[in-house]
DNA sequence: TTGTAAGCGTTATCAA
DNA sequence: TTGATAACGCTTACAA
């Protein structure tokens, strides 16, 4: 019953716990016979070491925390996929946590991870977060922190990003080239860095094309599907755009649903383009053009960066920002 | 630098660690002044207790492990949502783990959770698992285990289920009523209990309707989208079914994609119905009928059951099986 | 009200 | 090659 300990093994074998420990770790000089007896009994008793005791002793947990707004989201689950691949290789365990875009939960989760003494944290900031004191706290503890995608310039740590500005620029240029005249923008949450950059890309693309920037065509929609659906519905009714550039996959889905609600055909009457990973766009007829984000690569890059920092121990690193390329994927058949 | 401990506080305040501990836990008699000084310093030093030390001492981690085949899946992420709600309320932390349907990963993860000394585990078995010895191990350790949805009859523990048989029966009856004559079944992985039950429901519905059971119309497709797409393509070409009942959401999506690949219109030429949570079906035009699973409720039920068992301590429970109702949601406009 | 000391499971240092 | 022992951070009898 309960968990077998090294002590149980020592007692039954009438040897000391240190010998058992040594035999189990297969690293020190131990009489081969003794080792075998220990190994056999350990197997028989279903021995599993306690990572708590180990962590306590060695000040390492071989665990990293990953904090994302939501796991049921193509972009983040791809990123997690990438993170897990790298971690798995290096024998690190990944604790996946979702904040559901709540600042309160994000704080609670970060605290929990700190309490669990994870060796490092990879995090994408919730859109409702306005104060990053919980992240500064992580840094005060000297727990390596890598932010990805949804970052903040209020904190000076390692970051892994898309070229958001450039992606948005190219997306809107693409729409312009297809002859769109009233290109709207559903901007997500503008307290996020990525949203601001994407908005800037949108604006600059219009400027370059000599088109006016119409504030009525720019709407801060939030990142949730239903929020965006409502925002998009109002936008479509009031402004009759012939294209909408959306700040994320879910925003784009919200916009598609809104168009359907109103009987407006996509992309014939209104083109919808998202900053996105929409493999889901495959399910939509006809498929949409998107700006694809290298989600998996972002995850891998973040994890490698974090684990390298952890591996280096106390050596101090200058915060590093890595920018990954996005790519416009045209999908219209016409 | 690093983490502040109770010792640091004690040293600076020139008091004993026990007093600090007592002050922090706000439970024993401590001089209010002393307590205040401790609290203040703790805040100043950013003190956070070590859950490792705590867990070691009290043999409790206030953490449960949740193991699912994939997190990027409407059904499982809804279930996780339900689990988190219940856990959050009771101040439990949830470690989310995905196996990606790999038996090897499932074993590794379970071992990791045991090693982390989680207080209990909620798990949905990967479709590639054939041997449940890792689950028996969990039970040997007296770590409470609740299986949900993808269960196995090879292990006698607590279980939370859909009425899979009944749901399948009703789904196929619905298709029969709509005049379908060649109803096929994409069965997922038949080494899973749920798949067998759904297959039985399918067969019995046909029998009741006096329709023949044609083995060529039953295909073990696996649970992945792309696997199912390939299986469905072959099925559609060879057998020309006028309806397909699918064992899950992703199987249904695979079937839809296959139909599109072949230029077969859904649901006009072939109706596709999934055992599912497809809120995604909202995105598909026209929307599909489904058998809806109460995913969130399954999560909540599993978590409540598990936490109740944990709460009861050593008291021994008879393994309990809870069955939740599914529901056919007709969505065809015609 | 506070301090001392033992113990949770493990490893590392030092002696034997 | 093995065994005592201390230590990791924390709680809790027990003693003061």
XYZ file of C-alpha atoms (C1' of nucleotides) in Angstrom:
700
model
C 0.000 0.000 0.000
C 1.177 3.495 -0.729
C 4.553 4.217 -2.210
C 7.641 2.125 -1.665
C 10.666 4.073 -0.490
C 14.346 3.495 -0.531
C 14.072 2.824 3.175
C 11.693 -0.067 2.661
C 14.174 -1.646 0.316
C 17.077 -1.034 2.682
C 15.211 -2.539 5.595
C 14.225 -5.702 3.760
C 17.719 -6.189 2.434
C 19.338 -5.220 5.723
C 21.594 -2.703 4.086
C 21.794 1.058 4.344
C 19.720 3.496 2.365
C 22.837 4.988 0.851
C 23.761 1.692 -0.700
C 20.301 1.322 -2.096
C 20.465 4.809 -3.506
C 23.808 4.102 -5.096
C 22.669 0.817 -6.558
C 19.616 2.442 -8.051
C 21.558 5.267 -9.630
C 24.046 2.940 -11.246
C 26.836 5.429 -11.011
C 28.948 4.635 -8.000
C 30.877 1.551 -7.082
C 28.488 -0.998 -5.732
C 28.961 -4.690 -5.417
C 27.283 -6.135 -8.513
C 25.530 -8.706 -6.387
C 24.153 -6.109 -4.027
C 23.053 -3.997 -6.927
C 21.203 -6.880 -8.472
C 19.408 -7.665 -5.251
C 18.392 -4.040 -4.900
C 17.231 -3.802 -8.486
C 15.219 -6.970 -8.188
C 13.519 -5.942 -5.005
C 12.873 -2.451 -6.337
C 11.112 -3.946 -9.305
C 9.185 -6.354 -7.153
C 8.019 -3.614 -4.814
C 7.221 -1.331 -7.715
C 9.636 1.278 -6.509
C 9.340 4.729 -8.037
C 11.509 7.575 -6.766
C 9.807 10.599 -5.304
C 10.442 13.616 -7.446
C 9.603 15.772 -4.458
C 12.422 14.424 -2.387
C 14.708 14.611 -5.368
C 13.752 18.139 -6.207
C 14.204 19.187 -2.640
C 17.651 17.749 -2.558
C 18.955 18.871 -5.912
C 17.061 22.092 -6.433
C 15.953 20.901 -9.822
C 12.677 19.419 -10.882
C 13.346 18.630 -14.545
C 10.002 20.231 -15.161
C 9.039 23.334 -17.056
C 5.719 25.123 -16.955
C 3.903 26.157 -20.112
C 1.188 28.746 -19.736
C -1.138 29.602 -22.597
C -4.491 31.358 -22.853
C -6.194 28.244 -24.168
C -5.227 24.780 -25.224
C -8.154 24.235 -27.557
C -6.680 26.456 -30.198
C -4.742 25.384 -33.196
C -1.969 27.897 -32.682
C -1.297 27.103 -29.061
C -1.704 23.382 -29.339
C 0.776 23.351 -32.210
C 3.160 25.399 -30.110
C 2.746 22.975 -27.218
C 3.444 20.170 -29.619
C 6.758 21.769 -30.488
C 7.606 22.405 -26.863
C 6.830 18.833 -25.866
C 9.006 17.440 -28.625
C 12.035 19.348 -27.447
C 11.364 18.706 -23.774
C 10.788 15.000 -24.317
C 14.151 14.711 -26.035
C 15.935 16.288 -23.140
C 14.024 14.364 -20.525
C 12.121 17.310 -19.242
C 8.534 17.148 -18.167
C 6.052 19.780 -19.323
C 3.268 21.131 -17.144
C 0.607 22.533 -19.438
C -1.613 25.225 -17.963
C -4.372 27.321 -19.510
C -5.457 30.678 -18.228
C -8.588 30.973 -20.336
C -7.411 34.451 -20.981
C -8.034 35.472 -17.402
C -5.467 37.658 -15.671
C -6.454 36.268 -12.294
C -5.919 32.708 -13.390
C -2.656 33.583 -15.018
C -1.385 34.968 -11.733
C -2.587 31.966 -9.799
C -1.020 29.557 -12.225
C 2.325 31.321 -12.268
C 2.346 31.292 -8.497
C 1.525 27.611 -8.492
C 4.401 26.898 -10.867
C 6.793 28.879 -8.740
C 5.552 26.998 -5.725
C 6.153 23.752 -7.561
C 9.687 24.997 -8.238
C 9.631 24.428 -11.976
C 12.989 25.000 -13.600
C 11.622 27.483 -16.101
C 8.450 28.898 -17.636
C 7.250 29.454 -21.187
C 4.289 31.789 -21.319
C 1.986 33.593 -23.688
C 0.248 36.493 -21.990
C -3.527 36.525 -21.551
C -5.242 39.337 -23.352
C -6.850 40.575 -20.151
C -3.503 41.077 -18.421
C -2.581 44.699 -17.875
C -0.045 44.397 -15.091
C 2.949 42.095 -15.437
C 4.074 42.071 -11.806
C 3.593 38.329 -11.601
C 6.095 37.951 -14.431
C 8.580 40.269 -12.793
C 8.265 38.069 -9.774
C 9.313 35.069 -11.831
C 12.415 36.928 -12.865
C 13.188 37.990 -9.306
C 13.322 34.335 -8.413
C 15.800 33.765 -11.187
C 13.446 31.343 -12.821
C 14.142 31.567 -16.556
C 11.165 32.959 -18.428
C 10.490 32.845 -22.152
C 7.521 34.729 -23.545
C 6.166 33.739 -26.908
C 3.691 35.265 -29.308
C 1.664 37.293 -26.841
C 4.453 39.272 -25.261
C 4.679 42.574 -23.428
C 7.261 45.281 -23.754
C 6.799 46.043 -20.070
C 9.105 43.188 -19.198
C 12.643 42.534 -20.271
C 13.033 38.812 -20.755
C 13.550 36.308 -23.553
C 10.983 36.454 -26.304
C 9.983 34.425 -29.335
C 7.818 36.182 -31.884
C 6.269 36.261 -35.290
C 7.115 39.072 -37.592
C 3.645 40.386 -36.832
C 4.051 43.741 -38.489
C 5.392 42.226 -41.652
C 2.765 39.511 -41.783
C -0.041 42.013 -41.446
C 1.532 44.259 -44.037
C 1.736 41.455 -46.551
C -1.760 40.218 -45.806
C -3.285 43.601 -46.462
C -1.114 44.142 -49.524
C -2.477 40.869 -50.810
C -6.036 42.059 -50.290
C -5.247 45.341 -52.000
C -3.812 43.515 -54.953
C -7.021 41.536 -55.226
C -8.792 44.836 -55.696
C -10.369 45.263 -52.291
C -11.340 48.847 -51.562
C -12.871 48.824 -48.076
C -10.558 46.667 -46.031
C -11.567 46.468 -42.379
C -9.534 45.218 -39.441
C -10.714 43.242 -36.425
C -7.865 43.938 -34.084
C -8.179 41.510 -31.175
C -7.146 43.175 -27.931
C -5.030 46.244 -28.393
C -3.349 45.983 -25.027
C -1.308 43.178 -26.562
C 1.871 44.004 -28.392
C 1.058 41.647 -31.260
C -2.240 43.385 -31.862
C -0.585 46.774 -32.046
C 2.009 45.517 -34.500
C -0.595 43.877 -36.670
C -2.622 47.069 -36.635
C 0.440 49.034 -37.703
C 1.083 46.621 -40.530
C -2.508 47.033 -41.651
C -2.252 50.807 -41.597
C 1.063 50.978 -43.396
C -0.128 48.671 -46.136
C -3.047 50.987 -46.776
C -0.781 54.034 -46.725
C 1.602 52.455 -49.184
C -1.317 51.763 -51.484
C -2.434 55.352 -51.150
C -5.676 54.274 -49.496
C -7.277 56.190 -46.649
C -7.250 54.902 -43.087
C -10.807 54.862 -41.889
C -11.146 54.530 -38.114
C -14.637 53.137 -38.539
C -13.128 50.132 -40.263
C -10.879 49.341 -37.301
C -12.552 47.483 -34.446
C -11.064 46.097 -31.261
C -12.884 42.819 -31.200
C -11.246 40.783 -28.453
C -9.841 37.345 -29.223
C -12.822 35.159 -28.479
C -14.897 33.675 -31.223
C -18.238 34.933 -29.991
C -17.007 38.435 -29.159
C -15.593 38.701 -32.637
C -18.763 37.371 -34.197
C -20.723 40.172 -32.581
C -18.165 42.821 -33.473
C -18.004 41.543 -37.036
C -21.757 41.552 -37.410
C -21.953 45.213 -36.461
C -19.028 46.014 -38.714
C -20.515 44.232 -41.697
C -23.863 45.925 -41.254
C -22.604 49.436 -40.616
C -19.585 49.664 -42.840
C -20.071 47.170 -45.640
C -16.387 46.306 -45.976
C -15.335 44.172 -48.930
C -12.546 42.543 -46.909
C -11.707 41.963 -43.263
C -8.230 41.344 -41.993
C -8.512 39.545 -38.648
C -5.974 39.499 -35.831
C -6.264 35.753 -35.194
C -7.861 32.440 -36.191
C -10.704 32.698 -33.776
C -11.423 36.252 -34.759
C -11.553 35.097 -38.373
C -13.918 32.291 -37.493
C -16.121 34.770 -35.649
C -16.160 36.945 -38.753
C -17.073 34.023 -40.989
C -19.941 33.089 -38.733
C -21.118 36.697 -38.682
C -21.102 36.825 -42.457
C -23.135 33.642 -42.597
C -25.531 35.005 -40.021
C -26.146 37.931 -42.334
C -26.243 35.900 -45.524
C -23.161 37.646 -46.882
C -21.081 35.300 -49.004
C -17.422 34.716 -48.199
C -15.169 35.514 -49.947
C -17.288 36.763 -52.840
C -18.876 39.710 -51.084
C -16.374 39.984 -48.275
C -12.923 38.441 -48.174
C -11.852 37.294 -44.729
C -8.235 36.772 -43.895
C -6.778 35.806 -40.567
C -3.459 35.891 -38.790
C -3.684 32.305 -38.190
C -2.935 28.654 -38.263
C -6.317 27.761 -39.560
C -5.888 24.225 -40.696
C -9.550 24.563 -39.947
C -9.778 26.750 -42.994
C -9.623 23.483 -44.841
C -13.063 22.758 -43.467
C -14.500 26.004 -44.668
C -15.871 26.180 -48.173
C -14.308 27.826 -50.025
C -10.982 27.800 -48.155
C -9.618 31.124 -46.935
C -6.323 32.794 -47.524
C -4.377 33.283 -44.322
C -1.146 34.555 -42.861
C 0.373 31.400 -41.484
C 2.259 31.437 -38.228
C 4.996 28.913 -37.555
C 3.392 27.766 -34.310
C 5.251 24.504 -33.904
C 8.564 26.168 -34.685
C 7.783 28.863 -32.144
C 7.204 26.188 -29.550
C 10.411 24.398 -30.414
C 12.409 27.588 -30.472
C 11.014 28.690 -27.116
C 11.715 25.354 -25.510
C 15.246 25.155 -26.860
C 15.984 28.655 -25.691
C 14.585 27.962 -22.240
C 16.337 24.647 -21.786
C 19.617 26.125 -22.946
C 19.326 28.847 -20.358
C 18.432 26.337 -17.675
C 21.332 24.183 -18.725
C 23.764 27.041 -18.329
C 22.951 27.390 -14.668
C 23.663 30.744 -13.077
C 25.350 32.252 -16.080
C 23.530 35.452 -16.834
C 21.944 35.915 -20.224
C 21.022 39.034 -22.002
C 17.373 38.775 -22.855
C 17.149 37.640 -26.412
C 14.369 38.156 -28.897
C 13.915 35.706 -31.729
C 11.637 36.609 -34.613
C 10.195 33.928 -36.877
C 8.841 34.491 -40.364
C 5.189 34.315 -41.280
C 3.893 33.624 -44.729
C 0.832 34.565 -46.736
C -0.981 31.510 -48.035
C -3.347 32.386 -50.878
C -6.198 29.910 -51.096
C -8.874 31.492 -53.276
C -9.537 29.381 -56.299
C -10.479 32.312 -58.523
C 18.337 35.319 -5.796
C 16.656 31.964 -5.856
C 13.801 31.131 -3.559
C 13.290 32.537 -0.100
C 12.753 29.944 2.588
C 11.247 29.941 5.993
C 14.768 29.765 7.342
C 15.747 33.026 5.697
C 12.838 34.694 7.380
C 13.618 33.121 10.725
C 17.227 34.155 10.546
C 16.506 37.767 9.706
C 13.895 38.015 12.433
C 15.974 36.079 14.922
C 13.186 33.686 15.712
C 12.730 29.980 15.089
C 11.487 28.449 11.903
C 8.554 26.914 13.711
C 7.302 30.305 14.726
C 7.591 31.494 11.189
C 5.749 28.463 9.976
C 2.993 29.000 12.510
C 2.677 32.679 11.698
C 2.393 31.901 8.019
C -0.239 29.262 8.469
C -2.401 31.480 10.638
C -3.721 28.592 12.652
C -1.790 28.367 15.876
C -1.388 30.845 18.664
C 1.226 33.330 17.648
C 1.866 36.725 19.070
C 0.035 39.085 16.713
C 3.067 41.309 16.582
C 5.382 38.480 15.669
C 2.956 37.308 13.052
C 2.784 40.715 11.502
C 6.547 40.976 11.341
C 6.741 37.577 9.700
C 4.012 38.381 7.229
C 5.617 41.649 6.309
C 9.021 40.177 5.778
C 7.580 37.247 3.856
C 5.913 39.643 1.496
C 9.017 41.733 1.183
C 11.182 38.728 0.389
C 8.589 37.355 -1.993
C 8.248 34.198 0.008
C 6.485 31.293 -1.653
C 6.267 27.931 0.094
C 7.832 24.937 -1.585
C 5.180 22.470 -2.545
C 7.852 19.798 -2.648
C 8.730 20.196 0.987
C 5.069 20.380 1.840
C 4.197 17.331 -0.147
C 7.001 15.383 1.407
C 5.830 16.234 4.847
C 2.098 15.785 4.452
C 1.999 13.113 1.795
C -0.366 15.208 -0.216
C 0.302 17.371 -3.218
C -3.127 18.895 -3.833
C -2.504 18.024 -7.436
C -4.284 15.642 -9.754
C -3.081 14.414 -13.105
C -5.290 14.449 -16.170
C -4.208 12.288 -19.065
C -5.922 12.501 -22.434
C -5.008 11.392 -25.937
C -4.984 14.952 -27.227
C -5.825 18.374 -25.947
C -6.594 19.899 -29.313
C -9.917 18.176 -29.534
C -13.239 19.612 -28.671
C -14.329 16.655 -26.597
C -11.238 16.454 -24.431
C -10.757 20.143 -24.027
C -14.354 20.477 -22.892
C -13.793 17.656 -20.450
C -10.661 19.355 -19.146
C -12.669 22.509 -18.769
C -15.096 20.674 -16.517
C -12.304 19.069 -14.533
C -10.546 22.374 -14.004
C -13.713 24.030 -12.782
C -14.223 21.462 -10.068
C -10.556 21.317 -9.121
C -10.223 25.088 -8.984
C -13.133 25.260 -6.557
C -11.527 22.790 -4.232
C -8.091 24.311 -4.507
C -6.601 21.456 -6.406
C -4.113 21.910 -9.171
C -4.507 20.038 -12.449
C -1.595 18.657 -14.425
C -2.738 18.265 -18.006
C -0.897 15.673 -20.059
C -1.452 14.449 -23.601
C -0.367 11.080 -24.886
C -0.977 11.777 -28.577
C -2.588 8.405 -28.584
C 0.720 6.688 -28.007
C 0.861 3.780 -25.585
C 4.497 4.455 -24.847
C 3.862 8.055 -23.957
C 0.886 7.096 -21.850
C 3.080 4.800 -19.800
C 5.778 7.402 -19.431
C 3.314 10.049 -18.377
C 1.602 7.863 -15.829
C 4.950 6.997 -14.354
C 5.879 10.647 -14.226
C 2.648 11.441 -12.398
C 3.236 8.682 -9.906
C 6.753 9.944 -9.419
C 5.342 13.416 -8.816
C 3.063 11.849 -6.207
C -0.159 13.291 -7.559
C -3.116 12.621 -5.300
C -5.147 11.037 -8.069
C -5.409 10.522 -11.815
C -8.163 11.019 -14.363
C -7.411 9.270 -17.621
C -8.825 8.449 -21.001
C -7.033 5.539 -22.597
C -5.063 5.972 -25.807
C -6.365 3.971 -28.698
C -3.033 2.255 -29.218
C -2.978 0.842 -25.691
C -3.423 -2.893 -25.510
C -1.959 -3.644 -22.112
C -3.158 -1.826 -19.024
C -0.394 -2.850 -16.641
C 0.560 0.784 -16.107
C -2.955 1.438 -14.859
C -2.883 -1.550 -12.572
C 0.280 -0.115 -11.160
C -1.543 3.090 -10.302
C -4.066 1.080 -8.362
C -1.378 -0.888 -6.574
C -0.057 2.368 -5.234
C -3.505 3.194 -3.939
C -3.584 6.276 -6.095
C -7.249 6.849 -6.947
C -7.889 6.406 -10.640
C -10.908 7.496 -12.631
C -11.195 6.488 -16.258
C -13.487 8.442 -18.528
C -14.818 7.919 -22.002
C -12.075 5.688 -23.360
C -12.137 2.991 -20.753
C -11.104 -0.633 -20.626
C -12.893 -3.552 -19.097
C -9.534 -5.093 -18.262
C -9.285 -2.927 -15.213
C -11.623 -2.583 -12.294
C -11.654 1.051 -11.252
C -13.990 4.043 -11.245
C -15.391 4.948 -14.620
C -17.366 7.764 -16.178
C -19.000 7.026 -19.490
C -21.413 7.999 -22.184
C -24.268 5.730 -22.995
C -22.322 4.840 -26.103
C -24.477 1.951 -27.168
C -27.644 3.936 -26.804
C -26.243 6.985 -28.559
C -25.134 4.945 -31.536
C -28.464 3.165 -31.634
C -30.370 6.417 -31.748
C -28.048 7.975 -34.293
C -28.510 5.116 -36.701
C -32.252 4.977 -36.049
C -32.321 8.638 -36.981
C -30.538 7.917 -40.238
C -32.915 5.044 -40.972
C -35.878 7.273 -40.358
C -34.473 9.735 -42.873
C -34.657 6.974 -45.442
C -31.009 5.980 -45.649
C -30.487 2.517 -47.098
C -26.738 1.971 -47.131
C -25.532 3.189 -43.778
C -21.819 2.684 -43.237
C -19.836 2.874 -40.019
C -16.349 4.237 -39.453
C -15.562 2.566 -36.198
C -12.453 4.258 -34.795
C -10.255 1.709 -33.035
C -12.027 -1.445 -32.068
C -9.680 -2.257 -29.219
C -11.482 0.477 -27.310
C -14.576 -0.373 -25.353
C -16.436 2.691 -26.608
C -15.857 1.695 -30.189
C -17.230 -1.762 -29.596
C -20.320 -0.383 -27.905
C -20.926 2.104 -30.672
C -20.529 -0.643 -33.220
C -23.069 -2.740 -31.355
C -25.510 0.144 -31.280
C -25.058 0.569 -35.001
C -25.699 -3.105 -35.669
C -28.726 -3.350 -33.419
C -30.320 -0.311 -34.976
C -30.011 -1.933 -38.376
C -31.398 -5.210 -37.077
C -34.352 -3.501 -35.497
C -35.068 -1.841 -38.814
C -34.849 -5.186 -40.542
C -31.851 -4.058 -42.535
C -28.903 -6.322 -43.359
C -25.550 -5.922 -41.663
C -22.968 -5.607 -44.368
C -19.403 -6.117 -43.173
C -18.109 -4.137 -46.114
C -19.833 -1.092 -44.706
C -17.993 -1.366 -41.387
C -14.454 -0.010 -41.366
C -12.022 0.322 -38.506
C -10.704 3.747 -39.314
C -8.620 4.809 -36.324
C -9.370 8.052 -34.540
C -7.151 10.441 -36.411
C -8.479 12.841 -38.948
C -6.170 11.868 -41.761
C -6.467 8.130 -41.183
C -10.222 8.464 -41.320
C -10.087 10.589 -44.406
C -8.248 7.846 -46.220
C -10.518 5.117 -44.900
C -13.583 7.156 -45.807
C -12.340 7.818 -49.298
C -11.971 4.120 -49.978
C -15.330 3.411 -48.428
C -17.114 6.067 -50.451
C -15.564 4.854 -53.678
C -16.043 1.137 -53.159
C -19.344 0.968 -51.355
C -21.272 4.102 -52.261
C -22.979 4.426 -48.884
C -25.748 7.006 -48.536
C -24.857 7.656 -44.910
C -21.863 7.235 -42.634
C -22.084 6.993 -38.894
C -18.704 7.960 -37.439
C -17.240 6.953 -34.104
C -15.984 10.445 -33.231
C -15.689 14.084 -34.247
C -12.379 13.718 -35.933
C -13.510 10.661 -37.792
C -16.509 12.646 -38.995
C -14.300 15.497 -40.110
C -12.105 13.044 -41.974
C -15.192 11.680 -43.692
C -16.373 15.144 -44.673
C -13.000 15.960 -46.168
C -13.020 12.676 -48.051
C -16.430 13.432 -49.493
C -15.195 16.852 -50.607
C -12.111 15.298 -52.114
C -14.368 13.133 -54.229
C -16.887 15.849 -55.054
C -19.640 14.017 -53.210
C -22.063 16.433 -51.599
C -22.797 16.235 -47.883
C -25.424 15.539 -46.730
C -27.318 15.346 -50.010
C -25.521 12.348 -51.454
C -24.091 11.034 -48.234
C -25.219 11.970 -44.735
C -22.419 12.080 -42.197
C -23.103 11.831 -38.526
C -20.577 11.738 -35.737
C -20.408 10.726 -32.103
C -19.233 14.039 -31.232
C -19.030 17.468 -29.726
C -18.647 19.150 -33.036
C -19.275 22.755 -32.256
C -17.144 22.794 -35.329
C -20.128 21.470 -37.198
C -21.324 25.032 -36.959
C -18.558 25.941 -39.349
C -19.534 23.341 -41.863
C -22.128 24.215 -44.442
C -24.705 22.836 -44.156
C -24.401 21.875 -40.475
C -24.393 18.203 -39.584
C -26.544 16.215 -37.257
C -24.556 14.673 -34.412
C -24.807 12.595 -31.277
C -23.710 15.064 -28.652
C -21.610 13.945 -25.748
C -21.768 15.773 -22.450
C -18.020 16.350 -22.374
C -17.930 19.092 -19.801
C -20.278 17.178 -17.525
C -18.092 14.108 -17.898
C -15.122 16.149 -16.798
C -16.970 17.576 -13.835
C -18.340 14.221 -12.827
C -14.933 12.583 -13.064
C -13.280 15.300 -11.034
C -15.954 15.262 -8.342
C -15.745 11.520 -8.075
C -11.966 11.576 -7.847
C -11.786 14.387 -5.331
C -14.432 12.750 -3.187
C -12.414 9.562 -3.108
C -9.250 11.471 -2.294
C -11.092 13.361 0.411
C -12.178 10.155 2.058
C -8.615 9.068 2.643
C -8.034 5.365 3.088
C -11.658 4.381 3.116
C -12.061 1.769 0.429
C -14.478 2.364 -2.379
C -16.165 -0.084 -4.632
C -15.341 0.926 -8.155
C -18.246 2.897 -9.436
C -19.392 3.416 -12.985
C -21.360 6.515 -13.879
C -23.124 6.680 -17.221
C -24.132 10.013 -18.716
C -26.766 10.506 -21.379
C -26.014 11.470 -24.942
C -28.441 13.163 -27.247
C -29.099 13.205 -30.970
C -29.030 16.746 -32.369
C -30.715 16.913 -35.762
C -29.335 19.800 -37.800
C -30.424 19.244 -41.386
C -32.541 22.089 -42.608
C -34.573 19.966 -44.970
C 3.799 32.257 23.007
C 8.021 30.232 21.454
C 11.844 26.942 20.692
C 13.800 22.148 20.002
C 13.853 18.214 17.451
C 12.235 14.635 14.580
C 10.745 13.311 10.257
C 9.024 13.235 5.167
C 12.515 10.550 0.763
C 16.550 11.316 -1.218
C 21.618 12.158 -2.080
C 26.350 13.508 -0.914
C 30.168 13.752 2.154
C 32.959 11.590 4.958
C 34.671 7.577 7.525
C 35.139 2.993 8.094
C 32.382 -1.458 -1.163
C 29.494 0.132 2.526
C 27.401 2.833 6.431
C 26.400 7.070 9.370
C 25.098 11.472 9.023
C 23.655 15.879 7.466
C 21.035 18.401 4.501
C 17.103 20.047 1.259
C 12.176 23.154 3.223
C 8.626 22.422 5.878
C 5.333 20.941 9.846
C 4.240 19.379 14.352
C 4.568 17.081 18.930
C 6.581 18.095 22.882
C 8.947 20.844 26.079
C 9.936 25.215 27.914
